[in-house]
mmCIF file with all atom_site columns, C-alpha atoms in Angstrom:
data_model
loop_
_atom_site.group_PDB
_atom_site.id
_atom_site.type_symbol
_atom_site.label_atom_id
_atom_site.label_alt_id
_atom_site.label_comp_id
_atom_site.label_asym_id
_atom_site.label_entity_id
_atom_site.label_seq_id
_atom_site.pdbx_PDB_ins_code
_atom_site.Cartn_x
_atom_site.Cartn_y
_atom_site.Cartn_z
_atom_site.occupancy
_atom_site.B_iso_or_equiv
_atom_site.pdbx_formal_charge
_atom_site.auth_seq_id
_atom_site.auth_comp_id
_atom_site.auth_asym_id
_atom_site.auth_atom_id
_atom_site.pdbx_PDB_model_num
ATOM 1   C CA . UNK A 1 1   ? -25.472 -79.557  -150.611 1.00 41.00 ? 1   UNK A CA 1
ATOM 2   C CA . UNK A 1 2   ? -23.323 -81.117  -153.161 1.00 45.00 ? 2   UNK A CA 1
ATOM 3   C CA . UNK A 1 3   ? -20.287 -82.278  -151.915 1.00 46.00 ? 3   UNK A CA 1
ATOM 4   C CA . UNK A 1 4   ? -17.262 -82.152  -153.817 1.00 40.00 ? 4   UNK A CA 1
ATOM 5   C CA . UNK A 1 5   ? -15.027 -85.048  -154.682 1.00 35.00 ? 5   UNK A CA 1
ATOM 6   C CA . UNK A 1 6   ? -12.488 -84.062  -152.350 1.00 35.00 ? 6   UNK A CA 1
ATOM 7   C CA . UNK A 1 7   ? -15.095 -84.080  -149.417 1.00 44.00 ? 7   UNK A CA 1
ATOM 8   C CA . UNK A 1 8   ? -17.261 -87.407  -150.599 1.00 51.00 ? 8   UNK A CA 1
ATOM 9   C CA . UNK A 1 9   ? -15.670 -89.243  -153.547 1.00 69.00 ? 9   UNK A CA 1
ATOM 10  C CA . UNK A 1 10  ? -17.961 -90.599  -156.420 1.00 90.00 ? 10  UNK A CA 1
ATOM 11  C CA . UNK A 1 11  ? -16.994 -94.364  -156.291 1.00 93.00 ? 11  UNK A CA 1
ATOM 12  C CA . UNK A 1 12  ? -15.256 -95.162  -159.276 1.00 96.00 ? 12  UNK A CA 1
ATOM 13  C CA . UNK A 1 13  ? -15.298 -97.381  -160.961 1.00 98.00 ? 13  UNK A CA 1
ATOM 14  C CA . UNK A 1 14  ? -19.105 -98.076  -161.448 1.00 98.00 ? 14  UNK A CA 1
ATOM 15  C CA . UNK A 1 15  ? -19.967 -101.603 -162.231 1.00 98.00 ? 15  UNK A CA 1
ATOM 16  C CA . UNK A 1 16  ? -23.121 -102.728 -164.051 1.00 98.00 ? 16  UNK A CA 1
ATOM 17  C CA . UNK A 1 17  ? -23.821 -106.513 -165.474 1.00 98.00 ? 17  UNK A CA 1
ATOM 18  C CA . UNK A 1 18  ? -22.393 -105.200 -168.701 1.00 99.00 ? 18  UNK A CA 1
ATOM 19  C CA . UNK A 1 19  ? -20.173 -102.124 -168.311 1.00 99.00 ? 19  UNK A CA 1
ATOM 20  C CA . UNK A 1 20  ? -17.704 -100.899 -166.342 1.00 99.00 ? 20  UNK A CA 1
ATOM 21  C CA . UNK A 1 21  ? -17.753 -96.605  -166.060 1.00 99.00 ? 21  UNK A CA 1
ATOM 22  C CA . UNK A 1 22  ? -14.390 -95.556  -165.471 1.00 98.00 ? 22  UNK A CA 1
ATOM 23  C CA . UNK A 1 23  ? -12.544 -92.661  -165.800 1.00 98.00 ? 23  UNK A CA 1
ATOM 24  C CA . UNK A 1 24  ? -11.070 -91.309  -169.116 1.00 98.00 ? 24  UNK A CA 1
ATOM 25  C CA . UNK A 1 25  ? -7.691  -92.011  -169.716 1.00 98.00 ? 25  UNK A CA 1
ATOM 26  C CA . UNK A 1 26  ? -5.265  -90.726  -172.559 1.00 97.00 ? 26  UNK A CA 1
ATOM 27  C CA . UNK A 1 27  ? -5.195  -93.789  -174.310 1.00 98.00 ? 27  UNK A CA 1
ATOM 28  C CA . UNK A 1 28  ? -8.678  -93.708  -175.030 1.00 98.00 ? 28  UNK A CA 1
ATOM 29  C CA . UNK A 1 29  ? -8.193  -91.272  -177.663 1.00 98.00 ? 29  UNK A CA 1
ATOM 30  C CA . UNK A 1 30  ? -8.755  -93.689  -180.572 1.00 98.00 ? 30  UNK A CA 1
ATOM 31  C CA . UNK A 1 31  ? -11.695 -95.469  -179.044 1.00 98.00 ? 31  UNK A CA 1
ATOM 32  C CA . UNK A 1 32  ? -13.274 -91.910  -178.323 1.00 98.00 ? 32  UNK A CA 1
ATOM 33  C CA . UNK A 1 33  ? -12.783 -90.968  -182.095 1.00 98.00 ? 33  UNK A CA 1
ATOM 34  C CA . UNK A 1 34  ? -14.102 -94.280  -183.221 1.00 98.00 ? 34  UNK A CA 1
ATOM 35  C CA . UNK A 1 35  ? -17.830 -93.053  -182.133 1.00 98.00 ? 35  UNK A CA 1
ATOM 36  C CA . UNK A 1 36  ? -17.201 -89.328  -182.192 1.00 97.00 ? 36  UNK A CA 1
ATOM 37  C CA . UNK A 1 37  ? -16.082 -89.132  -186.112 1.00 97.00 ? 37  UNK A CA 1
ATOM 38  C CA . UNK A 1 38  ? -19.492 -90.817  -186.959 1.00 97.00 ? 38  UNK A CA 1
ATOM 39  C CA . UNK A 1 39  ? -21.817 -88.337  -188.660 1.00 95.00 ? 39  UNK A CA 1
ATOM 40  C CA . UNK A 1 40  ? -24.635 -90.521  -187.529 1.00 96.00 ? 40  UNK A CA 1
ATOM 41  C CA . UNK A 1 41  ? -23.763 -90.214  -183.928 1.00 96.00 ? 41  UNK A CA 1
ATOM 42  C CA . UNK A 1 42  ? -23.229 -86.575  -184.140 1.00 93.00 ? 42  UNK A CA 1
ATOM 43  C CA . UNK A 1 43  ? -26.244 -85.585  -186.055 1.00 92.00 ? 43  UNK A CA 1
ATOM 44  C CA . UNK A 1 44  ? -27.622 -84.791  -182.970 1.00 90.00 ? 44  UNK A CA 1
ATOM 45  C CA . UNK A 1 45  ? -25.078 -83.439  -180.787 1.00 91.00 ? 45  UNK A CA 1
ATOM 46  C CA . UNK A 1 46  ? -23.388 -79.941  -180.490 1.00 88.00 ? 46  UNK A CA 1
ATOM 47  C CA . UNK A 1 47  ? -20.125 -81.234  -181.388 1.00 91.00 ? 47  UNK A CA 1
ATOM 48  C CA . UNK A 1 48  ? -18.901 -83.385  -184.059 1.00 86.00 ? 48  UNK A CA 1
ATOM 49  C CA . UNK A 1 49  ? -18.413 -85.176  -186.237 1.00 95.00 ? 49  UNK A CA 1
ATOM 50  C CA . UNK A 1 50  ? -15.116 -85.009  -184.614 1.00 95.00 ? 50  UNK A CA 1
ATOM 51  C CA . UNK A 1 51  ? -11.555 -84.446  -186.496 1.00 96.00 ? 51  UNK A CA 1
ATOM 52  C CA . UNK A 1 52  ? -8.567  -86.777  -184.693 1.00 97.00 ? 52  UNK A CA 1
ATOM 53  C CA . UNK A 1 53  ? -7.436  -83.499  -183.141 1.00 98.00 ? 53  UNK A CA 1
ATOM 54  C CA . UNK A 1 54  ? -10.832 -82.555  -181.863 1.00 97.00 ? 54  UNK A CA 1
ATOM 55  C CA . UNK A 1 55  ? -11.374 -86.263  -180.084 1.00 97.00 ? 55  UNK A CA 1
ATOM 56  C CA . UNK A 1 56  ? -7.793  -85.444  -178.410 1.00 98.00 ? 56  UNK A CA 1
ATOM 57  C CA . UNK A 1 57  ? -8.929  -82.296  -177.587 1.00 97.00 ? 57  UNK A CA 1
ATOM 58  C CA . UNK A 1 58  ? -12.210 -83.718  -175.493 1.00 97.00 ? 58  UNK A CA 1
ATOM 59  C CA . UNK A 1 59  ? -10.117 -86.268  -174.055 1.00 98.00 ? 59  UNK A CA 1
ATOM 60  C CA . UNK A 1 60  ? -7.298  -83.780  -172.452 1.00 98.00 ? 60  UNK A CA 1
ATOM 61  C CA . UNK A 1 61  ? -10.575 -81.950  -171.462 1.00 97.00 ? 61  UNK A CA 1
ATOM 62  C CA . UNK A 1 62  ? -11.927 -84.911  -169.500 1.00 97.00 ? 62  UNK A CA 1
ATOM 63  C CA . UNK A 1 63  ? -8.593  -85.268  -167.983 1.00 97.00 ? 63  UNK A CA 1
ATOM 64  C CA . UNK A 1 64  ? -8.561  -81.864  -166.617 1.00 96.00 ? 64  UNK A CA 1
ATOM 65  C CA . UNK A 1 65  ? -12.433 -82.266  -165.503 1.00 94.00 ? 65  UNK A CA 1
ATOM 66  C CA . UNK A 1 66  ? -11.125 -85.061  -163.468 1.00 94.00 ? 66  UNK A CA 1
ATOM 67  C CA . UNK A 1 67  ? -8.356  -83.422  -161.197 1.00 91.00 ? 67  UNK A CA 1
ATOM 68  C CA . UNK A 1 68  ? -10.612 -80.059  -160.991 1.00 90.00 ? 68  UNK A CA 1
ATOM 69  C CA . UNK A 1 69  ? -12.041 -79.600  -157.263 1.00 87.00 ? 69  UNK A CA 1
ATOM 70  C CA . UNK A 1 70  ? -14.564 -79.028  -156.620 1.00 88.00 ? 70  UNK A CA 1
ATOM 71  C CA . UNK A 1 71  ? -15.257 -81.375  -159.025 1.00 91.00 ? 71  UNK A CA 1
ATOM 72  C CA . UNK A 1 72  ? -18.177 -80.506  -161.397 1.00 93.00 ? 72  UNK A CA 1
ATOM 73  C CA . UNK A 1 73  ? -17.951 -82.465  -164.414 1.00 95.00 ? 73  UNK A CA 1
ATOM 74  C CA . UNK A 1 74  ? -18.029 -86.532  -164.375 1.00 97.00 ? 74  UNK A CA 1
ATOM 75  C CA . UNK A 1 75  ? -17.353 -87.731  -167.676 1.00 97.00 ? 75  UNK A CA 1
ATOM 76  C CA . UNK A 1 76  ? -16.818 -91.442  -167.715 1.00 98.00 ? 76  UNK A CA 1
ATOM 77  C CA . UNK A 1 77  ? -16.014 -93.726  -170.100 1.00 99.00 ? 77  UNK A CA 1
ATOM 78  C CA . UNK A 1 78  ? -18.051 -96.699  -170.790 1.00 99.00 ? 78  UNK A CA 1
ATOM 79  C CA . UNK A 1 79  ? -16.360 -100.012 -171.384 1.00 99.00 ? 79  UNK A CA 1
ATOM 80  C CA . UNK A 1 80  ? -17.852 -103.007 -172.315 1.00 98.00 ? 80  UNK A CA 1
ATOM 81  C CA . UNK A 1 81  ? -17.143 -106.263 -170.189 1.00 98.00 ? 81  UNK A CA 1
ATOM 82  C CA . UNK A 1 82  ? -15.067 -108.360 -170.026 1.00 95.00 ? 82  UNK A CA 1
ATOM 83  C CA . UNK A 1 83  ? -12.499 -106.899 -172.323 1.00 95.00 ? 83  UNK A CA 1
ATOM 84  C CA . UNK A 1 84  ? -13.192 -103.295 -171.217 1.00 96.00 ? 84  UNK A CA 1
ATOM 85  C CA . UNK A 1 85  ? -13.342 -101.653 -174.984 1.00 97.00 ? 85  UNK A CA 1
ATOM 86  C CA . UNK A 1 86  ? -14.597 -98.247  -174.940 1.00 99.00 ? 86  UNK A CA 1
ATOM 87  C CA . UNK A 1 87  ? -17.935 -98.024  -176.768 1.00 99.00 ? 87  UNK A CA 1
ATOM 88  C CA . UNK A 1 88  ? -19.113 -94.622  -175.447 1.00 98.00 ? 88  UNK A CA 1
ATOM 89  C CA . UNK A 1 89  ? -19.451 -92.089  -172.642 1.00 98.00 ? 89  UNK A CA 1
ATOM 90  C CA . UNK A 1 90  ? -21.848 -91.123  -169.957 1.00 99.00 ? 90  UNK A CA 1
ATOM 91  C CA . UNK A 1 91  ? -21.641 -87.866  -167.948 1.00 98.00 ? 91  UNK A CA 1
ATOM 92  C CA . UNK A 1 92  ? -23.179 -85.853  -164.940 1.00 97.00 ? 92  UNK A CA 1
ATOM 93  C CA . UNK A 1 93  ? -22.329 -82.317  -164.653 1.00 96.00 ? 93  UNK A CA 1
ATOM 94  C CA . UNK A 1 94  ? -23.218 -80.729  -161.820 1.00 95.00 ? 94  UNK A CA 1
ATOM 95  C CA . UNK A 1 95  ? -25.462 -77.523  -162.818 1.00 90.00 ? 95  UNK A CA 1
ATOM 96  C CA . UNK A 1 96  ? -26.656 -75.836  -159.744 1.00 86.00 ? 96  UNK A CA 1
ATOM 97  C CA . UNK A 1 97  ? -24.944 -76.540  -156.530 1.00 84.00 ? 97  UNK A CA 1
ATOM 98  C CA . UNK A 1 98  ? -27.490 -74.591  -154.242 1.00 89.00 ? 98  UNK A CA 1
ATOM 99  C CA . UNK A 1 99  ? -30.627 -76.726  -156.136 1.00 93.00 ? 99  UNK A CA 1
ATOM 100 C CA . UNK A 1 100 ? -28.415 -79.674  -156.234 1.00 95.00 ? 100 UNK A CA 1
ATOM 101 C CA . UNK A 1 101 ? -29.122 -80.236  -159.867 1.00 96.00 ? 101 UNK A CA 1
ATOM 102 C CA . UNK A 1 102 ? -27.267 -82.648  -162.333 1.00 97.00 ? 102 UNK A CA 1
ATOM 103 C CA . UNK A 1 103 ? -27.470 -82.880  -166.040 1.00 98.00 ? 103 UNK A CA 1
ATOM 104 C CA . UNK A 1 104 ? -27.239 -86.079  -167.860 1.00 98.00 ? 104 UNK A CA 1
ATOM 105 C CA . UNK A 1 105 ? -25.835 -87.086  -171.178 1.00 98.00 ? 105 UNK A CA 1
ATOM 106 C CA . UNK A 1 106 ? -24.290 -90.343  -173.030 1.00 98.00 ? 106 UNK A CA 1
ATOM 107 C CA . UNK A 1 107 ? -23.284 -91.397  -176.274 1.00 98.00 ? 107 UNK A CA 1
ATOM 108 C CA . UNK A 1 108 ? -22.387 -94.601  -177.772 1.00 98.00 ? 108 UNK A CA 1
ATOM 109 C CA . UNK A 1 109 ? -20.982 -96.303  -180.409 1.00 98.00 ? 109 UNK A CA 1
ATOM 110 C CA . UNK A 1 110 ? -23.490 -97.433  -183.223 1.00 98.00 ? 110 UNK A CA 1
ATOM 111 C CA . UNK A 1 111 ? -22.588 -100.884 -183.284 1.00 98.00 ? 111 UNK A CA 1
ATOM 112 C CA . UNK A 1 112 ? -23.842 -100.903 -179.369 1.00 98.00 ? 112 UNK A CA 1
ATOM 113 C CA . UNK A 1 113 ? -27.191 -99.111  -180.135 1.00 97.00 ? 113 UNK A CA 1
ATOM 114 C CA . UNK A 1 114 ? -30.471 -100.946 -179.569 1.00 96.00 ? 114 UNK A CA 1
ATOM 115 C CA . UNK A 1 115 ? -28.943 -103.394 -176.489 1.00 98.00 ? 115 UNK A CA 1
ATOM 116 C CA . UNK A 1 116 ? -30.065 -101.059 -173.290 1.00 98.00 ? 116 UNK A CA 1
ATOM 117 C CA . UNK A 1 117 ? -26.597 -100.190 -172.642 1.00 99.00 ? 117 UNK A CA 1
ATOM 118 C CA . UNK A 1 118 ? -26.950 -96.263  -172.713 1.00 98.00 ? 118 UNK A CA 1
ATOM 119 C CA . UNK A 1 119 ? -30.081 -96.536  -170.460 1.00 99.00 ? 119 UNK A CA 1
ATOM 120 C CA . UNK A 1 120 ? -27.791 -99.415  -168.229 1.00 99.00 ? 120 UNK A CA 1
ATOM 121 C CA . UNK A 1 121 ? -24.740 -96.822  -167.873 1.00 99.00 ? 121 UNK A CA 1
ATOM 122 C CA . UNK A 1 122 ? -27.060 -93.814  -167.194 1.00 99.00 ? 122 UNK A CA 1
ATOM 123 C CA . UNK A 1 123 ? -29.183 -95.575  -164.473 1.00 99.00 ? 123 UNK A CA 1
ATOM 124 C CA . UNK A 1 124 ? -26.025 -96.288  -162.838 1.00 99.00 ? 124 UNK A CA 1
ATOM 125 C CA . UNK A 1 125 ? -24.477 -92.810  -162.962 1.00 99.00 ? 125 UNK A CA 1
ATOM 126 C CA . UNK A 1 126 ? -27.749 -91.350  -161.850 1.00 99.00 ? 126 UNK A CA 1
ATOM 127 C CA . UNK A 1 127 ? -27.959 -93.769  -158.610 1.00 98.00 ? 127 UNK A CA 1
ATOM 128 C CA . UNK A 1 128 ? -24.507 -92.529  -157.706 1.00 98.00 ? 128 UNK A CA 1
ATOM 129 C CA . UNK A 1 129 ? -25.484 -88.682  -158.433 1.00 97.00 ? 129 UNK A CA 1
ATOM 130 C CA . UNK A 1 130 ? -28.179 -89.356  -156.026 1.00 97.00 ? 130 UNK A CA 1
ATOM 131 C CA . UNK A 1 131 ? -26.917 -91.379  -153.424 1.00 96.00 ? 131 UNK A CA 1
ATOM 132 C CA . UNK A 1 132 ? -23.394 -90.343  -153.460 1.00 95.00 ? 132 UNK A CA 1
ATOM 133 C CA . UNK A 1 133 ? -23.421 -86.625  -154.440 1.00 95.00 ? 133 UNK A CA 1
ATOM 134 C CA . UNK A 1 134 ? -26.636 -85.984  -152.711 1.00 95.00 ? 134 UNK A CA 1
ATOM 135 C CA . UNK A 1 135 ? -28.394 -84.630  -155.808 1.00 96.00 ? 135 UNK A CA 1
ATOM 136 C CA . UNK A 1 136 ? -32.149 -83.597  -155.464 1.00 98.00 ? 136 UNK A CA 1
ATOM 137 C CA . UNK A 1 137 ? -32.761 -83.397  -159.386 1.00 98.00 ? 137 UNK A CA 1
ATOM 138 C CA . UNK A 1 138 ? -31.048 -84.774  -162.684 1.00 98.00 ? 138 UNK A CA 1
ATOM 139 C CA . UNK A 1 139 ? -32.343 -83.013  -165.826 1.00 98.00 ? 139 UNK A CA 1
ATOM 140 C CA . UNK A 1 140 ? -31.288 -84.150  -169.725 1.00 98.00 ? 140 UNK A CA 1
ATOM 141 C CA . UNK A 1 141 ? -32.384 -83.071  -173.011 1.00 97.00 ? 141 UNK A CA 1
ATOM 142 C CA . UNK A 1 142 ? -32.368 -84.207  -176.849 1.00 96.00 ? 142 UNK A CA 1
ATOM 143 C CA . UNK A 1 143 ? -33.187 -82.991  -179.824 1.00 95.00 ? 143 UNK A CA 1
ATOM 144 C CA . UNK A 1 144 ? -36.762 -83.359  -180.618 1.00 95.00 ? 144 UNK A CA 1
ATOM 145 C CA . UNK A 1 145 ? -36.055 -85.935  -183.411 1.00 94.00 ? 145 UNK A CA 1
ATOM 146 C CA . UNK A 1 146 ? -33.872 -87.883  -181.538 1.00 96.00 ? 146 UNK A CA 1
ATOM 147 C CA . UNK A 1 147 ? -36.504 -90.428  -180.558 1.00 96.00 ? 147 UNK A CA 1
ATOM 148 C CA . UNK A 1 148 ? -33.873 -92.979  -179.343 1.00 96.00 ? 148 UNK A CA 1
ATOM 149 C CA . UNK A 1 149 ? -32.516 -90.818  -176.821 1.00 97.00 ? 149 UNK A CA 1
ATOM 150 C CA . UNK A 1 150 ? -36.186 -89.714  -175.901 1.00 98.00 ? 150 UNK A CA 1
ATOM 151 C CA . UNK A 1 151 ? -36.882 -93.543  -175.238 1.00 98.00 ? 151 UNK A CA 1
ATOM 152 C CA . UNK A 1 152 ? -33.830 -93.778  -172.813 1.00 98.00 ? 152 UNK A CA 1
ATOM 153 C CA . UNK A 1 153 ? -34.782 -90.883  -170.777 1.00 98.00 ? 153 UNK A CA 1
ATOM 154 C CA . UNK A 1 154 ? -38.330 -92.289  -170.189 1.00 98.00 ? 154 UNK A CA 1
ATOM 155 C CA . UNK A 1 155 ? -37.423 -95.797  -169.479 1.00 98.00 ? 155 UNK A CA 1
ATOM 156 C CA . UNK A 1 156 ? -35.085 -94.253  -166.564 1.00 98.00 ? 156 UNK A CA 1
ATOM 157 C CA . UNK A 1 157 ? -37.960 -92.531  -165.273 1.00 98.00 ? 157 UNK A CA 1
ATOM 158 C CA . UNK A 1 158 ? -37.649 -89.107  -166.372 1.00 99.00 ? 158 UNK A CA 1
ATOM 159 C CA . UNK A 1 159 ? -40.459 -86.594  -167.306 1.00 98.00 ? 159 UNK A CA 1
ATOM 160 C CA . UNK A 1 160 ? -40.472 -84.651  -170.031 1.00 98.00 ? 160 UNK A CA 1
ATOM 161 C CA . UNK A 1 161 ? -40.811 -81.297  -168.535 1.00 98.00 ? 161 UNK A CA 1
ATOM 162 C CA . UNK A 1 162 ? -40.407 -78.796  -171.597 1.00 96.00 ? 162 UNK A CA 1
ATOM 163 C CA . UNK A 1 163 ? -40.202 -78.572  -175.307 1.00 96.00 ? 163 UNK A CA 1
ATOM 164 C CA . UNK A 1 164 ? -37.952 -75.791  -176.472 1.00 96.00 ? 164 UNK A CA 1
ATOM 165 C CA . UNK A 1 165 ? -38.128 -74.282  -179.854 1.00 96.00 ? 165 UNK A CA 1
ATOM 166 C CA . UNK A 1 166 ? -34.795 -73.162  -181.643 1.00 96.00 ? 166 UNK A CA 1
ATOM 167 C CA . UNK A 1 167 ? -32.960 -73.811  -178.322 1.00 94.00 ? 167 UNK A CA 1
ATOM 168 C CA . UNK A 1 168 ? -29.809 -75.590  -179.887 1.00 89.00 ? 168 UNK A CA 1
ATOM 169 C CA . UNK A 1 169 ? -27.430 -74.945  -183.015 1.00 89.00 ? 169 UNK A CA 1
ATOM 170 C CA . UNK A 1 170 ? -26.672 -78.356  -184.084 1.00 85.00 ? 170 UNK A CA 1
ATOM 171 C CA . UNK A 1 171 ? -24.686 -78.527  -187.026 1.00 83.00 ? 171 UNK A CA 1
ATOM 172 C CA . UNK A 1 172 ? -25.168 -75.052  -188.391 1.00 86.00 ? 172 UNK A CA 1
ATOM 173 C CA . UNK A 1 173 ? -29.035 -75.593  -187.781 1.00 90.00 ? 173 UNK A CA 1
ATOM 174 C CA . UNK A 1 174 ? -31.310 -74.348  -185.199 1.00 95.00 ? 174 UNK A CA 1
ATOM 175 C CA . UNK A 1 175 ? -32.791 -77.233  -183.279 1.00 94.00 ? 175 UNK A CA 1
ATOM 176 C CA . UNK A 1 176 ? -36.083 -77.850  -181.018 1.00 95.00 ? 176 UNK A CA 1
ATOM 177 C CA . UNK A 1 177 ? -35.012 -80.042  -177.638 1.00 96.00 ? 177 UNK A CA 1
ATOM 178 C CA . UNK A 1 178 ? -36.993 -81.936  -174.910 1.00 97.00 ? 178 UNK A CA 1
ATOM 179 C CA . UNK A 1 179 ? -36.404 -81.485  -171.595 1.00 98.00 ? 179 UNK A CA 1
ATOM 180 C CA . UNK A 1 180 ? -36.519 -84.474  -169.167 1.00 99.00 ? 180 UNK A CA 1
ATOM 181 C CA . UNK A 1 181 ? -35.824 -84.495  -165.588 1.00 99.00 ? 181 UNK A CA 1
ATOM 182 C CA . UNK A 1 182 ? -36.302 -86.623  -162.359 1.00 99.00 ? 182 UNK A CA 1
ATOM 183 C CA . UNK A 1 183 ? -36.258 -86.342  -158.197 1.00 99.00 ? 183 UNK A CA 1
ATOM 184 C CA . UNK A 1 184 ? -34.219 -88.179  -156.221 1.00 98.00 ? 184 UNK A CA 1
ATOM 185 C CA . UNK A 1 185 ? -37.491 -89.584  -154.664 1.00 98.00 ? 185 UNK A CA 1
ATOM 186 C CA . UNK A 1 186 ? -38.991 -90.724  -157.874 1.00 98.00 ? 186 UNK A CA 1
ATOM 187 C CA . UNK A 1 187 ? -35.736 -92.170  -158.538 1.00 98.00 ? 187 UNK A CA 1
ATOM 188 C CA . UNK A 1 188 ? -34.746 -94.121  -155.629 1.00 94.00 ? 188 UNK A CA 1
ATOM 189 C CA . UNK A 1 189 ? -38.479 -95.297  -154.511 1.00 88.00 ? 189 UNK A CA 1
#
């Protein structure tokens, strides 16, 4: 069974060798806008490029989700050690309580692309999802043209389980996507 945060809290912040994954704060709006406003970041996303108001609304939504009980959305700020600047976000959404399935997502400022930071953050959050939240399966999807995101999922040990035609409306265009997944026993082995 997926436990609610009130019953079995996710231990936050989560630290990795180079990152701290923590709850978003109201003061993170400018840092979130610094990447969410960029066309190269939003080109494969269902949102953006964001206006300042949209970035503020996104952070406000993260703050509301933090207070929800039971909590089903764990969107975390990805901060770079040692100074703690916000460079992106990583999230785990609890999709199916009965079947203990979570949906993983991540976004990163382009200045930080190519250093393995998305993989590092995602791996840490996946471990917390399997160990602390009791998930059985974690899924993730990406636009079929987003090879960098597909590579991250493959490095995480996820398997491509499906290809969906015109399944997402992104930037006014129907896009094909890949679905990846991994089971707790595969990840923790």
